[in-house]
Amino acid sequence: MADYDVIIIGGGPGGYVCAIRCAQLGLKTAVVESRSTLGGTCLNVGCIPSKALLHASHMLHEAEHNFAKMGLKGKSPSVDFKQMIAYKQETVDTNTSGIAFLFKKNKIDHIHGFGKITAKGEVTVGSDVHKAKNIVIATGSEPSTLKGVEVDEKVVVTSTGALELGKVPKTLAVIGAGVIGLELGSVYARLGSEVTVIEYLDHITPGMDKETGKALQRMLKKQGLNFVLNAAVQNVEATKTKAKLTYEDRKKGDSVTIDADVVLVATGRKPFTDGLGFTELGGEMTERGQIKTNATWGTNIDGIYALGDVIVGPMLAHKAEDEGMAVAEQIAGKHGHVNYGVIPGVVYTTPEVASVGKTEEQLKEEGVSYKVGKFPFMGNARAKAVHQGDGFVKLLVDKDTDRILGCHLIGPSAGDLIHEICVAMEFGASAQDVAMTCHAHPTFSEAVREAALACGDGAIHA
């Protein structure tokens, strides 16, 4: 007899959501997690703590730049960085303890330790062997390393170290202009750091709609972030308190060295599968080090599934959560489903950036006839009232059918506004469907409706 119907290795968003859904479907479930707390990278050292710091630093920005405009007079607040880090940790603790409560509520066993698959249907944790009818690999990802750069999490840090600095650095060099680098770079820029973002490509946010990416770069530059593009980092020399970063200017071929108090390595993430035992059992991997899965998230070993950052697809917590629910449904004999064409992405800078579906570049490459409906937030009364009139909503629709193919927002609450379009795309809606839907006034969401109107006879307020 197996100890469990399902053992999930990894307690991050994909793993814990899969576990809860498995339990709800009547399966005896356990989660193996090496951290003392559940929630994985996202809740402990990723999404949640970074959003806490983004919120705190945004409040500081509002106090310094907008309070006086609104008649809120007084001395600007000073930064107690230790208290800010404590607030961040309190936010983390509240969320991770919430997951522990959900495990108790759903009668899910939390097995603390490092799980290794030692045979088909067998997971070993320390000296304990646990049997399961099904095993789900949800071990997530870890920061990618860069040749010539050695991370010590004090002077040369990943996102993990950047969330635990002892003080605000005077100078911060960020390697990589992706989501993590820009979010944490903007936090420290607001707190007073001189931030330089160094990117290998000739544009920021690889994969983002290029017009939206250019607009974001302009706005972040206004906020004090410096950008060095077309730059290949060669090495970083760190002392106890400083670092020297050397990069090659890819256009000129020159070698340039800059000094920084802290260097943040934000060059992406890679699947974490070390010590898992999957390949030793004959498990198949992709060329990029991901676990190979079929259409129902099964691996080539019967009874072993994989999801989230360890498999193909965007490394996003909500993508992992969707897969977690789908895998649970599969194991329970139902039909699991994930629509990979409607997975939103968000950058939590100010302004926020959100997107779903195709970019203009992708549509051009695929030869799709499309039209663009755009509306600036400067035409939105609510956005102007709260000093967030920068940015726009950009809707991409099929030229012949008016069906929505993609949406790209940069502006206030973009990460929330995008979901109206996600729902519309799930239902195969047209731009006209959105345009004919009454939106409350005054709200940011009216800008989405105006962009939909712009796909037809024209927006009203532009």
CSV table of C-alpha atoms in Angstrom, one decimal:
chain,number,residue,atom,x,y,z
A,1,MET,CA,0.0,0.0,0.0
A,2,ALA,CA,1.3,3.5,-0.9
A,3,ASP,CA,1.6,6.0,1.9
A,4,TYR,CA,0.0,8.7,-0.3
A,5,ASP,CA,-1.9,9.1,-3.5
A,6,VAL,CA,0.3,12.1,-4.4
A,7,ILE,CA,3.6,13.4,-3.1
A,8,ILE,CA,4.6,16.8,-4.4
A,9,ILE,CA,8.2,17.9,-4.3
A,10,GLY,CA,8.3,21.6,-3.8
A,11,GLY,CA,6.0,23.9,-1.7
A,12,GLY,CA,6.0,26.9,-4.0
A,13,PRO,CA,2.9,28.3,-5.8
A,14,GLY,CA,2.8,25.4,-8.3
A,15,GLY,CA,3.3,22.8,-5.6
A,16,TYR,CA,1.1,24.1,-2.8
A,17,VAL,CA,-1.8,24.9,-5.2
A,18,CYS,CA,-1.5,21.4,-6.7
A,19,ALA,CA,-1.6,19.9,-3.2
A,20,ILE,CA,-4.7,21.9,-2.2
A,21,ARG,CA,-6.6,20.9,-5.3
A,22,CYS,CA,-5.5,17.2,-4.9
A,23,ALA,CA,-6.8,17.2,-1.3
A,24,GLN,CA,-10.1,18.9,-2.5
A,25,LEU,CA,-10.5,16.0,-5.0
A,26,GLY,CA,-10.1,13.4,-2.3
A,27,LEU,CA,-6.5,12.4,-2.8
A,28,LYS,CA,-4.2,11.7,0.2
A,29,THR,CA,-1.5,14.3,-0.3
A,30,ALA,CA,1.9,15.3,1.0
A,31,VAL,CA,4.3,18.0,0.1
A,32,VAL,CA,8.1,17.8,0.6
A,33,GLU,CA,9.7,21.2,1.1
A,34,SER,CA,13.3,21.9,2.1
A,35,ARG,CA,12.6,25.4,3.4
A,36,SER,CA,11.2,25.7,6.9
A,37,THR,CA,8.3,27.7,5.5
A,38,LEU,CA,6.0,27.0,2.6
A,39,GLY,CA,5.5,29.3,-0.4
A,40,GLY,CA,8.7,28.7,-2.3
A,41,THR,CA,10.8,31.5,-3.9
A,42,CYS,CA,7.6,33.5,-4.6
A,43,LEU,CA,6.4,34.0,-1.0
A,44,ASN,CA,9.8,33.8,0.7
A,45,VAL,CA,12.4,35.6,-1.4
A,46,GLY,CA,10.6,36.7,-4.6
A,47,CYS,CA,7.2,38.1,-5.6
A,48,ILE,CA,5.8,38.9,-2.2
A,49,PRO,CA,8.7,40.6,-0.4
A,50,SER,CA,9.7,42.5,-3.5
A,51,LYS,CA,6.1,43.9,-3.8
A,52,ALA,CA,6.3,45.0,-0.2
A,53,LEU,CA,9.4,47.0,-0.8
A,54,LEU,CA,8.0,48.4,-4.1
A,55,HIS,CA,4.9,49.6,-2.2
A,56,ALA,CA,7.0,51.1,0.6
A,57,SER,CA,9.3,52.9,-1.8
A,58,HIS,CA,6.3,54.1,-3.9
A,59,MET,CA,4.7,55.6,-0.8
A,60,LEU,CA,8.0,57.5,-0.1
A,61,HIS,CA,8.0,58.8,-3.7
A,62,GLU,CA,4.4,60.0,-3.3
A,63,ALA,CA,5.4,61.8,0.0
A,64,GLU,CA,8.4,63.4,-1.6
A,65,HIS,CA,6.9,64.4,-5.0
A,66,ASN,CA,3.1,64.5,-4.8
A,67,PHE,CA,1.9,65.2,-1.3
A,68,ALA,CA,2.6,69.0,-1.4
A,69,LYS,CA,0.7,69.2,-4.8
A,70,MET,CA,-2.3,67.9,-3.0
A,71,GLY,CA,-2.0,70.2,0.0
A,72,LEU,CA,-0.4,67.7,2.3
A,73,LYS,CA,2.3,69.9,3.7
A,74,GLY,CA,5.1,68.8,6.1
A,75,LYS,CA,8.5,67.4,6.3
A,76,SER,CA,9.2,64.4,4.0
A,77,PRO,CA,9.5,61.1,5.9
A,78,SER,CA,13.0,59.7,6.5
A,79,VAL,CA,13.8,56.1,5.6
A,80,ASP,CA,14.3,53.7,8.5
A,81,PHE,CA,15.6,50.9,6.2
A,82,LYS,CA,15.7,48.3,9.0
A,83,GLN,CA,12.1,48.9,9.8
A,84,MET,CA,11.3,48.6,6.1
A,85,ILE,CA,13.0,45.2,5.9
A,86,ALA,CA,11.1,44.2,9.1
A,87,TYR,CA,7.8,45.2,7.4
A,88,LYS,CA,8.8,43.2,4.3
A,89,GLN,CA,9.5,40.2,6.5
A,90,GLU,CA,6.2,40.5,8.4
A,91,THR,CA,4.4,40.5,5.0
A,92,VAL,CA,6.3,37.3,4.1
A,93,ASP,CA,5.5,35.6,7.5
A,94,THR,CA,1.8,36.4,7.2
A,95,ASN,CA,1.6,34.9,3.8
A,96,THR,CA,3.7,31.7,4.5
A,97,SER,CA,1.8,31.0,7.7
A,98,GLY,CA,-1.4,31.4,5.7
A,99,ILE,CA,-0.3,28.5,3.4
A,100,ALA,CA,0.5,26.4,6.5
A,101,PHE,CA,-3.0,27.0,7.7
A,102,LEU,CA,-4.5,25.9,4.4
A,103,PHE,CA,-2.4,22.7,4.6
A,104,LYS,CA,-3.9,21.9,8.0
A,105,LYS,CA,-7.4,22.8,6.8
A,106,ASN,CA,-7.1,20.4,3.8
A,107,LYS,CA,-5.3,17.7,5.8
A,108,ILE,CA,-2.1,17.9,3.7
A,109,ASP,CA,1.1,16.5,5.2
A,110,HIS,CA,4.1,18.9,5.1
A,111,ILE,CA,7.3,16.7,5.1
A,112,HIS,CA,10.2,19.0,5.9
A,113,GLY,CA,13.5,18.2,4.1
A,114,PHE,CA,15.0,17.7,0.7
A,115,GLY,CA,13.1,15.2,-1.4
A,116,LYS,CA,14.8,12.8,-3.8
A,117,ILE,CA,13.0,10.3,-6.1
A,118,THR,CA,14.8,7.0,-5.4
A,119,ALA,CA,12.5,4.7,-7.4
A,120,LYS,CA,9.2,4.8,-9.3
A,121,GLY,CA,6.6,5.8,-6.7
A,122,GLU,CA,9.2,6.4,-4.0
A,123,VAL,CA,10.5,9.7,-2.5
A,124,THR,CA,13.3,9.6,0.1
A,125,VAL,CA,13.6,12.5,2.6
A,126,GLY,CA,16.7,12.1,4.8
A,127,SER,CA,16.5,8.5,6.0
A,128,ASP,CA,12.7,8.3,5.6
A,129,VAL,CA,11.2,6.6,2.5
A,130,HIS,CA,7.7,7.6,1.4
A,131,LYS,CA,5.6,5.7,-1.1
A,132,ALA,CA,3.2,7.4,-3.5
A,133,LYS,CA,1.0,6.3,-6.5
A,134,ASN,CA,1.9,9.6,-8.1
A,135,ILE,CA,4.8,12.1,-7.8
A,136,VAL,CA,4.7,15.7,-8.9
A,137,ILE,CA,8.0,17.7,-9.4
A,138,ALA,CA,7.4,21.3,-8.6
A,139,THR,CA,10.9,22.4,-7.5
A,140,GLY,CA,10.9,25.8,-9.2
A,141,SER,CA,13.9,27.7,-10.3
A,142,GLU,CA,17.0,29.5,-9.0
A,143,PRO,CA,18.9,32.6,-10.2
A,144,SER,CA,21.1,32.1,-13.3
A,145,THR,CA,24.7,32.7,-12.8
A,146,LEU,CA,27.0,34.7,-15.1
A,147,LYS,CA,30.5,33.7,-16.1
A,148,GLY,CA,33.1,35.9,-14.4
A,149,VAL,CA,30.6,37.0,-11.7
A,150,GLU,CA,30.7,35.3,-8.2
A,151,VAL,CA,27.7,35.9,-6.0
A,152,ASP,CA,28.3,36.3,-2.3
A,153,GLU,CA,24.8,37.7,-1.4
A,154,LYS,CA,26.5,40.7,0.3
A,155,VAL,CA,28.2,42.8,-2.3
A,156,VAL,CA,27.4,40.8,-5.4
A,157,VAL,CA,23.8,39.7,-4.9
A,158,THR,CA,20.9,38.0,-6.6
A,159,SER,CA,17.3,39.0,-5.9
A,160,THR,CA,17.5,37.1,-2.6
A,161,GLY,CA,20.4,39.2,-1.3
A,162,ALA,CA,18.9,42.4,-2.7
A,163,LEU,CA,15.9,41.8,-0.3
A,164,GLU,CA,18.2,41.5,2.7
A,165,LEU,CA,20.7,44.4,2.4
A,166,GLY,CA,21.8,45.9,5.6
A,167,LYS,CA,21.6,49.5,4.3
A,168,VAL,CA,20.6,51.4,1.1
A,169,PRO,CA,23.6,51.4,-1.2
A,170,LYS,CA,24.9,54.7,-2.5
A,171,THR,CA,25.5,53.1,-5.9
A,172,LEU,CA,23.8,50.0,-7.3
A,173,ALA,CA,24.7,48.3,-10.6
A,174,VAL,CA,22.1,45.9,-12.0
A,175,ILE,CA,23.1,43.3,-14.5
A,176,GLY,CA,20.0,42.6,-16.7
A,177,ALA,CA,17.1,44.8,-17.7
A,178,GLY,CA,14.4,42.2,-17.2
A,179,VAL,CA,11.5,42.2,-14.7
A,180,ILE,CA,13.6,41.5,-11.5
A,181,GLY,CA,16.3,44.0,-12.3
A,182,LEU,CA,13.9,46.8,-13.1
A,183,GLU,CA,11.6,46.2,-10.1
A,184,LEU,CA,14.5,46.1,-7.6
A,185,GLY,CA,16.4,48.8,-9.4
A,186,SER,CA,13.4,51.1,-9.1
A,187,VAL,CA,13.0,50.3,-5.3
A,188,TYR,CA,16.6,51.4,-4.6
A,189,ALA,CA,16.4,54.4,-6.9
A,190,ARG,CA,13.4,55.7,-4.9
A,191,LEU,CA,15.3,55.1,-1.7
A,192,GLY,CA,18.2,57.2,-2.9
A,193,SER,CA,20.6,54.9,-4.7
A,194,GLU,CA,22.3,55.8,-7.9
A,195,VAL,CA,21.2,52.9,-10.1
A,196,THR,CA,22.9,51.8,-13.4
A,197,VAL,CA,21.2,49.0,-15.3
A,198,ILE,CA,23.5,47.1,-17.7
A,199,GLU,CA,21.8,45.1,-20.5
A,200,TYR,CA,23.4,42.9,-23.1
A,201,LEU,CA,20.7,43.6,-25.7
A,202,ASP,CA,19.9,46.9,-27.4
A,203,HIS,CA,16.5,47.2,-25.5
A,204,ILE,CA,15.1,46.5,-22.0
A,205,THR,CA,12.6,43.8,-21.0
A,206,PRO,CA,13.3,41.1,-23.7
A,207,GLY,CA,10.1,39.7,-25.2
A,208,MET,CA,8.0,42.6,-24.3
A,209,ASP,CA,6.1,44.6,-27.0
A,210,LYS,CA,8.8,47.0,-28.1
A,211,GLU,CA,6.8,50.2,-28.1
A,212,THR,CA,5.7,49.4,-24.5
A,213,GLY,CA,9.3,48.6,-23.5
A,214,LYS,CA,10.6,51.9,-24.9
A,215,ALA,CA,7.9,53.8,-23.1
A,216,LEU,CA,8.9,52.1,-19.8
A,217,GLN,CA,12.6,52.9,-20.3
A,218,ARG,CA,11.8,56.5,-20.9
A,219,MET,CA,9.7,56.7,-17.7
A,220,LEU,CA,12.3,54.9,-15.6
A,221,LYS,CA,15.0,57.1,-16.9
A,222,LYS,CA,12.9,60.1,-15.7
A,223,GLN,CA,12.9,58.4,-12.2
A,224,GLY,CA,16.7,58.4,-12.1
A,225,LEU,CA,17.6,54.9,-13.5
A,226,ASN,CA,20.6,55.0,-15.8
A,227,PHE,CA,20.7,52.5,-18.7
A,228,VAL,CA,23.7,51.0,-20.5
A,229,LEU,CA,22.5,48.9,-23.4
A,230,ASN,CA,24.6,46.7,-25.8
A,231,ALA,CA,26.9,45.9,-22.9
A,232,ALA,CA,28.4,42.5,-22.2
A,233,VAL,CA,29.5,42.1,-18.6
A,234,GLN,CA,33.0,40.5,-18.4
A,235,ASN,CA,33.7,40.2,-14.7
A,236,VAL,CA,33.0,41.7,-11.3
A,237,GLU,CA,35.7,42.1,-8.7
A,238,ALA,CA,34.3,42.3,-5.2
A,239,THR,CA,36.0,43.5,-2.0
A,240,LYS,CA,34.2,43.5,1.4
A,241,THR,CA,32.5,46.8,0.8
A,242,LYS,CA,32.7,47.6,-3.0
A,243,ALA,CA,32.7,46.0,-6.4
A,244,LYS,CA,34.3,46.9,-9.8
A,245,LEU,CA,32.2,45.8,-12.7
A,246,THR,CA,33.8,45.6,-16.2
A,247,TYR,CA,31.7,45.3,-19.4
A,248,GLU,CA,32.4,45.5,-23.1
A,249,ASP,CA,30.6,48.1,-25.2
A,250,ARG,CA,29.3,45.8,-27.9
A,251,LYS,CA,29.1,48.6,-30.5
A,252,LYS,CA,32.5,50.2,-29.9
A,253,GLY,CA,34.4,47.2,-28.6
A,254,ASP,CA,35.7,49.2,-25.7
A,255,SER,CA,36.1,47.8,-22.2
A,256,VAL,CA,34.5,50.0,-19.5
A,257,THR,CA,34.8,49.7,-15.7
A,258,ILE,CA,32.4,51.1,-13.1
A,259,ASP,CA,32.4,51.1,-9.3
A,260,ALA,CA,29.4,50.1,-7.3
A,261,ASP,CA,28.6,49.5,-3.6
A,262,VAL,CA,26.3,46.6,-4.6
A,263,VAL,CA,26.0,44.6,-7.8
A,264,LEU,CA,22.6,42.9,-8.4
A,265,VAL,CA,22.8,39.9,-10.8
A,266,ALA,CA,19.4,39.8,-12.5
A,267,THR,CA,20.1,37.7,-15.6
A,268,GLY,CA,17.1,35.4,-15.3
A,269,ARG,CA,16.4,32.1,-13.6
A,270,LYS,CA,17.0,28.4,-14.4
A,271,PRO,CA,15.2,25.2,-13.5
A,272,PHE,CA,16.2,23.8,-10.1
A,273,THR,CA,16.6,20.0,-10.5
A,274,ASP,CA,19.9,19.3,-8.7
A,275,GLY,CA,19.8,16.2,-6.5
A,276,LEU,CA,16.3,15.3,-7.5
A,277,GLY,CA,17.2,11.8,-8.8
A,278,PHE,CA,14.9,12.2,-11.8
A,279,THR,CA,17.6,11.8,-14.5
A,280,GLU,CA,19.2,8.9,-12.6
A,281,LEU,CA,15.9,7.0,-13.1
A,282,GLY,CA,16.0,7.8,-16.8
A,283,GLY,CA,14.0,10.9,-16.8
A,284,GLU,CA,14.2,13.0,-20.0
A,285,MET,CA,15.3,16.6,-20.0
A,286,THR,CA,15.3,19.3,-22.7
A,287,GLU,CA,18.4,20.9,-24.1
A,288,ARG,CA,17.7,23.9,-21.8
A,289,GLY,CA,17.7,21.8,-18.6
A,290,GLN,CA,14.0,21.6,-18.3
A,291,ILE,CA,12.0,18.5,-17.5
A,292,LYS,CA,10.4,17.2,-20.6
A,293,THR,CA,6.6,16.7,-20.3
A,294,ASN,CA,3.7,15.7,-22.5
A,295,ALA,CA,0.4,17.4,-23.1
A,296,THR,CA,-0.9,16.3,-19.7
A,297,TRP,CA,2.3,17.3,-17.8
A,298,GLY,CA,3.4,13.7,-17.5
A,299,THR,CA,7.1,12.8,-17.9
A,300,ASN,CA,8.5,9.8,-19.7
A,301,ILE,CA,8.4,7.9,-16.3
A,302,ASP,CA,4.9,6.7,-15.6
A,303,GLY,CA,3.4,8.3,-12.5
A,304,ILE,CA,5.8,11.2,-12.4
A,305,TYR,CA,4.5,14.6,-13.4
A,306,ALA,CA,6.2,18.0,-13.5
A,307,LEU,CA,5.0,21.7,-13.6
A,308,GLY,CA,6.0,25.3,-13.1
A,309,ASP,CA,9.5,26.7,-13.6
A,310,VAL,CA,11.1,23.2,-14.2
A,311,ILE,CA,9.2,22.7,-17.5
A,312,VAL,CA,8.9,24.7,-20.7
A,313,GLY,CA,7.0,28.0,-20.6
A,314,PRO,CA,7.2,31.4,-18.8
A,315,MET,CA,8.6,31.3,-15.3
A,316,LEU,CA,5.6,32.9,-13.6
A,317,ALA,CA,4.0,31.9,-10.3
A,318,HIS,CA,0.5,32.1,-11.8
A,319,LYS,CA,1.4,29.8,-14.7
A,320,ALA,CA,2.7,27.3,-12.1
A,321,GLU,CA,-0.6,27.6,-10.2
A,322,ASP,CA,-2.7,26.9,-13.2
A,323,GLU,CA,-0.5,23.9,-14.0
A,324,GLY,CA,-0.8,22.8,-10.4
A,325,MET,CA,-4.6,22.7,-10.6
A,326,ALA,CA,-4.5,21.0,-14.0
A,327,VAL,CA,-2.1,18.3,-12.8
A,328,ALA,CA,-4.3,17.6,-9.8
A,329,GLU,CA,-7.3,17.2,-12.1
A,330,GLN,CA,-5.4,14.8,-14.3
A,331,ILE,CA,-4.3,12.6,-11.4
A,332,ALA,CA,-7.9,12.5,-10.1
A,333,GLY,CA,-9.0,11.2,-13.5
A,334,LYS,CA,-10.5,14.5,-14.7
A,335,HIS,CA,-9.4,16.8,-17.5
A,336,GLY,CA,-6.8,19.4,-16.6
A,337,HIS,CA,-6.5,22.5,-18.8
A,338,VAL,CA,-4.2,25.5,-19.2
A,339,ASN,CA,-4.6,28.1,-21.9
A,340,TYR,CA,-1.0,29.1,-22.6
A,341,GLY,CA,-2.2,31.8,-25.0
A,342,VAL,CA,-3.8,33.8,-22.2
A,343,ILE,CA,-1.2,34.0,-19.4
A,344,PRO,CA,-0.6,37.6,-18.4
A,345,GLY,CA,2.7,39.1,-17.5
A,346,VAL,CA,3.3,42.1,-15.1
A,347,VAL,CA,6.2,44.4,-14.2
A,348,TYR,CA,5.4,46.0,-10.9
A,349,THR,CA,7.3,49.2,-11.4
A,350,THR,CA,5.5,52.5,-11.3
A,351,PRO,CA,3.9,52.8,-13.7
A,352,GLU,CA,3.0,49.1,-13.9
A,353,VAL,CA,3.3,47.2,-17.2
A,354,ALA,CA,1.0,44.3,-18.1
A,355,SER,CA,0.6,42.3,-21.2
A,356,VAL,CA,-1.3,39.3,-22.5
A,357,GLY,CA,-1.4,37.5,-25.9
A,358,LYS,CA,0.7,38.5,-28.9
A,359,THR,CA,3.0,41.4,-29.3
A,360,GLU,CA,3.1,43.5,-32.5
A,361,GLU,CA,6.4,42.0,-33.4
A,362,GLN,CA,5.0,38.5,-33.2
A,363,LEU,CA,2.0,39.3,-35.3
A,364,LYS,CA,4.2,40.8,-38.0
A,365,GLU,CA,6.5,37.8,-37.9
A,366,GLU,CA,3.4,35.5,-38.2
A,367,GLY,CA,2.0,37.5,-41.1
A,368,VAL,CA,-1.3,38.2,-39.3
A,369,SER,CA,-3.4,41.2,-40.5
A,370,TYR,CA,-4.1,43.2,-37.4
A,371,LYS,CA,-5.2,46.7,-36.3
A,372,VAL,CA,-4.2,48.7,-33.2
A,373,GLY,CA,-6.4,50.5,-30.8
A,374,LYS,CA,-4.5,52.9,-28.4
A,375,PHE,CA,-5.6,55.2,-25.7
A,376,PRO,CA,-3.3,57.4,-23.5
A,377,PHE,CA,-3.9,57.5,-19.7
A,378,MET,CA,-3.6,61.3,-20.1
A,379,GLY,CA,-7.1,61.1,-21.4
A,380,ASN,CA,-8.3,59.3,-18.3
A,381,ALA,CA,-9.7,61.6,-15.6
A,382,ARG,CA,-9.0,59.2,-12.7
A,383,ALA,CA,-5.3,58.7,-13.8
A,384,LYS,CA,-4.7,62.5,-14.0
A,385,ALA,CA,-6.3,63.0,-10.6
A,386,VAL,CA,-3.7,60.7,-9.0
A,387,HIS,CA,-0.7,62.0,-10.9
A,388,GLN,CA,-0.5,58.8,-13.1
A,389,GLY,CA,-1.3,60.1,-16.5
A,390,ASP,CA,1.7,58.6,-18.2
A,391,GLY,CA,1.3,55.5,-20.3
A,392,PHE,CA,-1.3,54.0,-22.5
A,393,VAL,CA,-3.5,50.9,-23.3
A,394,LYS,CA,-2.7,49.2,-26.6
A,395,LEU,CA,-5.1,46.6,-28.0
A,396,LEU,CA,-4.2,44.4,-30.9
A,397,VAL,CA,-7.1,42.8,-32.8
A,398,ASP,CA,-7.6,40.8,-35.9
A,399,LYS,CA,-8.2,43.1,-38.8
A,400,ASP,CA,-11.0,41.0,-40.4
A,401,THR,CA,-12.8,39.5,-37.4
A,402,ASP,CA,-12.0,42.1,-34.6
A,403,ARG,CA,-11.1,39.3,-32.3
A,404,ILE,CA,-8.6,40.4,-29.5
A,405,LEU,CA,-5.2,39.0,-30.1
A,406,GLY,CA,-3.2,40.8,-27.4
A,407,CYS,CA,-3.1,43.8,-25.1
A,408,HIS,CA,-0.2,45.8,-23.7
A,409,LEU,CA,-0.8,48.3,-20.9
A,410,ILE,CA,1.6,50.7,-19.2
A,411,GLY,CA,0.0,52.9,-16.5
A,412,PRO,CA,-1.8,52.8,-13.1
A,413,SER,CA,-3.0,49.4,-11.9
A,414,ALA,CA,-2.0,47.8,-15.2
A,415,GLY,CA,-1.5,44.5,-13.4
A,416,ASP,CA,-5.2,44.5,-12.4
A,417,LEU,CA,-6.6,46.0,-15.6
A,418,ILE,CA,-5.1,43.4,-17.9
A,419,HIS,CA,-7.5,40.7,-16.5
A,420,GLU,CA,-10.5,42.3,-18.3
A,421,ILE,CA,-8.8,41.4,-21.5
A,422,CYS,CA,-7.7,38.0,-20.2
A,423,VAL,CA,-11.4,37.1,-19.6
A,424,ALA,CA,-12.4,38.6,-23.0
A,425,MET,CA,-9.7,36.5,-24.8
A,426,GLU,CA,-10.9,33.3,-22.9
A,427,PHE,CA,-14.3,33.9,-24.4
A,428,GLY,CA,-13.0,34.8,-27.8
A,429,ALA,CA,-14.3,38.3,-27.5
A,430,SER,CA,-14.0,41.1,-30.1
A,431,ALA,CA,-12.8,44.6,-29.4
A,432,GLN,CA,-16.4,45.7,-30.0
A,433,ASP,CA,-17.6,43.4,-27.1
A,434,VAL,CA,-15.3,45.3,-24.7
A,435,ALA,CA,-16.2,48.7,-26.3
A,436,MET,CA,-20.0,48.0,-25.8
A,437,THR,CA,-19.6,47.1,-22.1
A,438,CYS,CA,-20.4,49.9,-19.7
A,439,HIS,CA,-17.4,50.8,-17.5
A,440,ALA,CA,-17.8,52.8,-14.3
A,441,HIS,CA,-16.7,56.4,-14.3
A,442,PRO,CA,-14.2,57.6,-13.1
A,443,THR,CA,-12.0,54.5,-13.2
A,444,PHE,CA,-8.7,53.5,-14.8
A,445,SER,CA,-10.6,50.7,-16.6
A,446,GLU,CA,-12.3,53.3,-18.8
A,447,ALA,CA,-8.9,53.5,-20.7
A,448,VAL,CA,-9.3,49.9,-21.7
A,449,ARG,CA,-12.7,50.5,-23.1
A,450,GLU,CA,-11.4,53.6,-24.9
A,451,ALA,CA,-8.7,51.5,-26.5
A,452,ALA,CA,-11.4,49.0,-27.7
A,453,LEU,CA,-13.4,52.0,-29.1
A,454,ALA,CA,-10.2,53.1,-30.9
A,455,CYS,CA,-10.3,49.7,-32.8
A,456,GLY,CA,-13.6,50.8,-34.3
A,457,ASP,CA,-14.9,54.3,-35.0
A,458,GLY,CA,-12.5,56.0,-32.5
A,459,ALA,CA,-12.0,56.7,-28.8
A,460,ILE,CA,-14.2,59.3,-27.2
A,461,HIS,CA,-11.7,61.1,-25.0
A,462,ALA,CA,-8.7,61.2,-27.3
